[in-house]
Short mmCIF file of C-alpha atoms in Angstrom, two decimals:
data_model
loop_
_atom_site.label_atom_id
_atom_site.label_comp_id
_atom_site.label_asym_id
_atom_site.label_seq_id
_atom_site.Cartn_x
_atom_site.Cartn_y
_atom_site.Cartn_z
CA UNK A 1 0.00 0.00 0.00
CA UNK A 2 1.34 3.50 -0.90
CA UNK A 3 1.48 6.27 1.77
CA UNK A 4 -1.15 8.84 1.01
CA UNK A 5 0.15 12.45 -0.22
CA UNK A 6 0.58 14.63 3.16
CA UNK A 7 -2.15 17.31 3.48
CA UNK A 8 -0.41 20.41 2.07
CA UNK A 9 2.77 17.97 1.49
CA UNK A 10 4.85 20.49 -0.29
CA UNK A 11 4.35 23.93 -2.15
CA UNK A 12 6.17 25.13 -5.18
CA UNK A 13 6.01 28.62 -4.10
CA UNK A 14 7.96 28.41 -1.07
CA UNK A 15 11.68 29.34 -1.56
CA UNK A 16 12.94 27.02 1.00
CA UNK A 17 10.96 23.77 3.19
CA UNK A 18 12.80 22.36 5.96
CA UNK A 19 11.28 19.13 7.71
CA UNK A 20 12.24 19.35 11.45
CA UNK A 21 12.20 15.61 13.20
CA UNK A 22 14.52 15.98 15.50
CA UNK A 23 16.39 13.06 14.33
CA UNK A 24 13.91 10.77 13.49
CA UNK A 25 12.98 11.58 9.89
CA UNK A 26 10.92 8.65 9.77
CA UNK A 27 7.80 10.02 12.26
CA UNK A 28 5.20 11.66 10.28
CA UNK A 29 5.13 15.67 10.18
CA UNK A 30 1.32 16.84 11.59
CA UNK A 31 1.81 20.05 11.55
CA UNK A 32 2.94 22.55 8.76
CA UNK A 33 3.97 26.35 8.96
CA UNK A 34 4.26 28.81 6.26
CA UNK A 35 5.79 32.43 6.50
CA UNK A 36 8.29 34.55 5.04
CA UNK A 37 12.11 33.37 4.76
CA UNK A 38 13.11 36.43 7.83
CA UNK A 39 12.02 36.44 10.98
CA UNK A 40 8.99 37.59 12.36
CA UNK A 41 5.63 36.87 13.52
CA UNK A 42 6.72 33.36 11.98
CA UNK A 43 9.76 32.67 14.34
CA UNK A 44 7.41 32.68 17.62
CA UNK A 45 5.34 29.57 16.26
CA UNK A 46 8.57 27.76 15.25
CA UNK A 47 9.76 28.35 18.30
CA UNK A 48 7.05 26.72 20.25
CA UNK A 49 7.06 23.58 18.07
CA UNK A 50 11.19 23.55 18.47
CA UNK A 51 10.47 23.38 22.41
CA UNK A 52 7.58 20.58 22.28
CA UNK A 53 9.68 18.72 20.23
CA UNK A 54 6.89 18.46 17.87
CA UNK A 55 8.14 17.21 14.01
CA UNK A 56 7.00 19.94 11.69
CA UNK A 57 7.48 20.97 7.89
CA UNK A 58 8.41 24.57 7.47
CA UNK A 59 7.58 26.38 4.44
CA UNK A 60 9.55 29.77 4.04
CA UNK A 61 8.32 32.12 1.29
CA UNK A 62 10.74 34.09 -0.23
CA UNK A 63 10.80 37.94 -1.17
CA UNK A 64 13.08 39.34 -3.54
CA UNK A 65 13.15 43.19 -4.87
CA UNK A 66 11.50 43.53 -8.22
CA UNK A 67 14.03 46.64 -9.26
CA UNK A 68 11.65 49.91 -9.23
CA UNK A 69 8.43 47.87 -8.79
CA UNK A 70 8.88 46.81 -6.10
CA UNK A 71 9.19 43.37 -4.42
CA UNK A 72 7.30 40.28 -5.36
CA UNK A 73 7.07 36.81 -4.14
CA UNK A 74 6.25 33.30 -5.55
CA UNK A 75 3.96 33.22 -2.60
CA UNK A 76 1.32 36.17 -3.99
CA UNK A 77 0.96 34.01 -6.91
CA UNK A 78 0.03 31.06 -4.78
CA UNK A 79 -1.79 32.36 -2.05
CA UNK A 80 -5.23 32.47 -4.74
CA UNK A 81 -4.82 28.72 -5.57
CA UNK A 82 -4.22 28.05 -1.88
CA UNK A 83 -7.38 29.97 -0.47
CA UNK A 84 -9.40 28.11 -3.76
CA UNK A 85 -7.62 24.52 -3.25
CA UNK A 86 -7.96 24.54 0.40
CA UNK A 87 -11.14 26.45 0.83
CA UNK A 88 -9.16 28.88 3.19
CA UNK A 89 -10.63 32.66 2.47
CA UNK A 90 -8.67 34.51 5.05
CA UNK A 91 -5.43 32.93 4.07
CA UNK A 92 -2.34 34.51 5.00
CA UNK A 93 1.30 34.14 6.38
CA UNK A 94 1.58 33.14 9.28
CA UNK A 95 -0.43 29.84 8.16
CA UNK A 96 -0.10 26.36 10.12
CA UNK A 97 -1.52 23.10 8.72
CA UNK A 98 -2.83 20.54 10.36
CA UNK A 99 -2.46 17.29 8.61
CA UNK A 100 -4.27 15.46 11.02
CA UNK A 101 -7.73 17.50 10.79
CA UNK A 102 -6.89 18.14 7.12
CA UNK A 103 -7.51 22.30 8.19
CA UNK A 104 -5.63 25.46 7.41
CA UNK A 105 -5.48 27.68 10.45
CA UNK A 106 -4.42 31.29 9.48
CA UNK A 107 -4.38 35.24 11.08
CA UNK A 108 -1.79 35.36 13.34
CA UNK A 109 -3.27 35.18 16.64
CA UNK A 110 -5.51 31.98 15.87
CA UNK A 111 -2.31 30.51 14.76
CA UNK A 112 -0.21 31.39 18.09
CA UNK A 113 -3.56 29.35 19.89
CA UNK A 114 -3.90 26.05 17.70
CA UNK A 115 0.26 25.94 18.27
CA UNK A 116 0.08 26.74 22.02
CA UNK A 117 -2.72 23.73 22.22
CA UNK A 118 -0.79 21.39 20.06
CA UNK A 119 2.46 22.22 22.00
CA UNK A 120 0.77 21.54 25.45
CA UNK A 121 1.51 25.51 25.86
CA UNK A 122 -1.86 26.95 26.00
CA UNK A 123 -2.90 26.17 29.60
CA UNK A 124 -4.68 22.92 30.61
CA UNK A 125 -8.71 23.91 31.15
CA UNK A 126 -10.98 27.14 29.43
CA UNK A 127 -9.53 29.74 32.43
CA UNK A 128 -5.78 29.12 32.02
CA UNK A 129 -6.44 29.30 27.64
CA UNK A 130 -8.20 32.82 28.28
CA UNK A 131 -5.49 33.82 30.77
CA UNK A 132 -3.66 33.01 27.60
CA UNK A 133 -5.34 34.74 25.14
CA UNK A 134 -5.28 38.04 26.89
CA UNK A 135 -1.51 38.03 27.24
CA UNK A 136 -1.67 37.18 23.83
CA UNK A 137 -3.62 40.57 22.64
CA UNK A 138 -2.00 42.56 24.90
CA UNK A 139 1.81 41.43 23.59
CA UNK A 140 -0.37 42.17 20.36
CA UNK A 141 -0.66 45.83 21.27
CA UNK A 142 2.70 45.91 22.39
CA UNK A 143 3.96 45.09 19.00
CA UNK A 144 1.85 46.93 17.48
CA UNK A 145 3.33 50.13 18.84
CA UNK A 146 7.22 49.00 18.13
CA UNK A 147 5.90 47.93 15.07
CA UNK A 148 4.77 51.59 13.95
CA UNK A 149 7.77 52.98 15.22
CA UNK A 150 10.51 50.87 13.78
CA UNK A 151 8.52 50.80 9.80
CA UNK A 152 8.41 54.85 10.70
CA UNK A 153 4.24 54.43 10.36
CA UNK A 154 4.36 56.69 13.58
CA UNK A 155 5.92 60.53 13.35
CA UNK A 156 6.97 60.05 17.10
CA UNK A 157 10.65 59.93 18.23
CA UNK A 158 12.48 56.74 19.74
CA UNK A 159 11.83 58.25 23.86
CA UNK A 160 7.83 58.32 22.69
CA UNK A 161 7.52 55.20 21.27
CA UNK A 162 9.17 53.60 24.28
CA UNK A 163 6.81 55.47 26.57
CA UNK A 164 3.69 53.65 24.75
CA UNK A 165 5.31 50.19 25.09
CA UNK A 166 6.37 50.50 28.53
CA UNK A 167 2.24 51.39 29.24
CA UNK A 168 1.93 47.88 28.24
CA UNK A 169 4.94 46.66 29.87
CA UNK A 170 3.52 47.33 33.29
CA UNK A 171 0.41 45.97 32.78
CA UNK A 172 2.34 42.91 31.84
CA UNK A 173 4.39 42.96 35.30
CA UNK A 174 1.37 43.62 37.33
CA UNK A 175 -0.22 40.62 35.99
CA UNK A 176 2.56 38.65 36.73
CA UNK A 177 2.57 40.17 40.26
CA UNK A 178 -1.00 38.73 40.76
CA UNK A 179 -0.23 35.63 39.35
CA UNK A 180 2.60 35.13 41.60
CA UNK A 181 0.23 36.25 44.66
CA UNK A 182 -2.64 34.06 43.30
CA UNK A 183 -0.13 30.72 42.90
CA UNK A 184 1.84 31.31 46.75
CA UNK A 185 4.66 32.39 45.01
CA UNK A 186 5.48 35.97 46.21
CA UNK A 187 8.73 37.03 45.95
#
């Protein structure tokens, strides 16, 4: 009997795919993740399956400068026969795959989740995976305000944009105070 072709086994598009096993190259690969070939809102997810020790494929899209034009990617091309193929209409990098449930989970945020669940890194009942989701968004906002400051989408100098993401910060730390209250664990 042949093996049946891997859900979203391989992709044309992507400049570079890298099957992480950990040394055993013969364990089947669940779980897929596609984003560009730098890092960014991609590293965090490959991170997560690194540390779970969780065998992976990893599809890395390249961009390359298009002279005057612009830059361009195999992966614009593919993303329409993706989203038509794999009846995924809010496809976009990040993406994971999961084999298993033959799904394509995409947006960045839903992506962190089905990781953090598959990696056993997501809490273990409904209250610890909402205590998860809110440091979640609110890392979200804190990236979102380095983000406008270092792709100069905010006027404000260097001392302001620290400011705003210090706000969020010490929200961070004072939830991590109660925590540490709640659990016994003062300092």
């Amino acid at each position: 009997m042949l093996n049946a072709k891997p859900f979203f086994g391989e992709t044309a598009a992507a400049g570079t795919t890298v099957e992480v096993d950990f040394g055993d190259n013969t364990v089947p690969k669940k779980y897929a993740i596609g984003y560009w070939s730098i890092r960014g809102l991609g590293a965090p997810l490959t991170m997560m399956m690194c540390a779970a020790k969780v065998p992976f494929t990893l599809f890395l899209y390249d961009i390359v400068e298009k002279g005057s034009d612009g830059w361009t990617s195999a992966y614009f091309a593919a993303k329409g026969k993706y989203i038509e193929e794999f009846q995924q209409p809010l496809w976009n990098l990040p993406f994971c795959i999961d084999r298993e449930q033959e799904r394509v989970v995409v947006q960045t945020n839903a992506a962190f989740s089905h990781i953090g669940r598959v990696c056993g890194m997501f809490g273990e009942n409904d209250i610890e995976a909402s205590e998860c989701e809110q440091l979640l968004c609110e890392i979200y906002d804190l990236r979102n305000v380095m983000t406008k400051y270092a792709y100069g989408f905010d006027n404000s100098d260097a001392a302001s944009a620290l400011a705003n993401g210090k706000k969020h910060l010490l929200k961070l730390e004072k939830w991590m105070d109660l925590q540490s209250k709640k659990s016994g664990n003062e300092k």
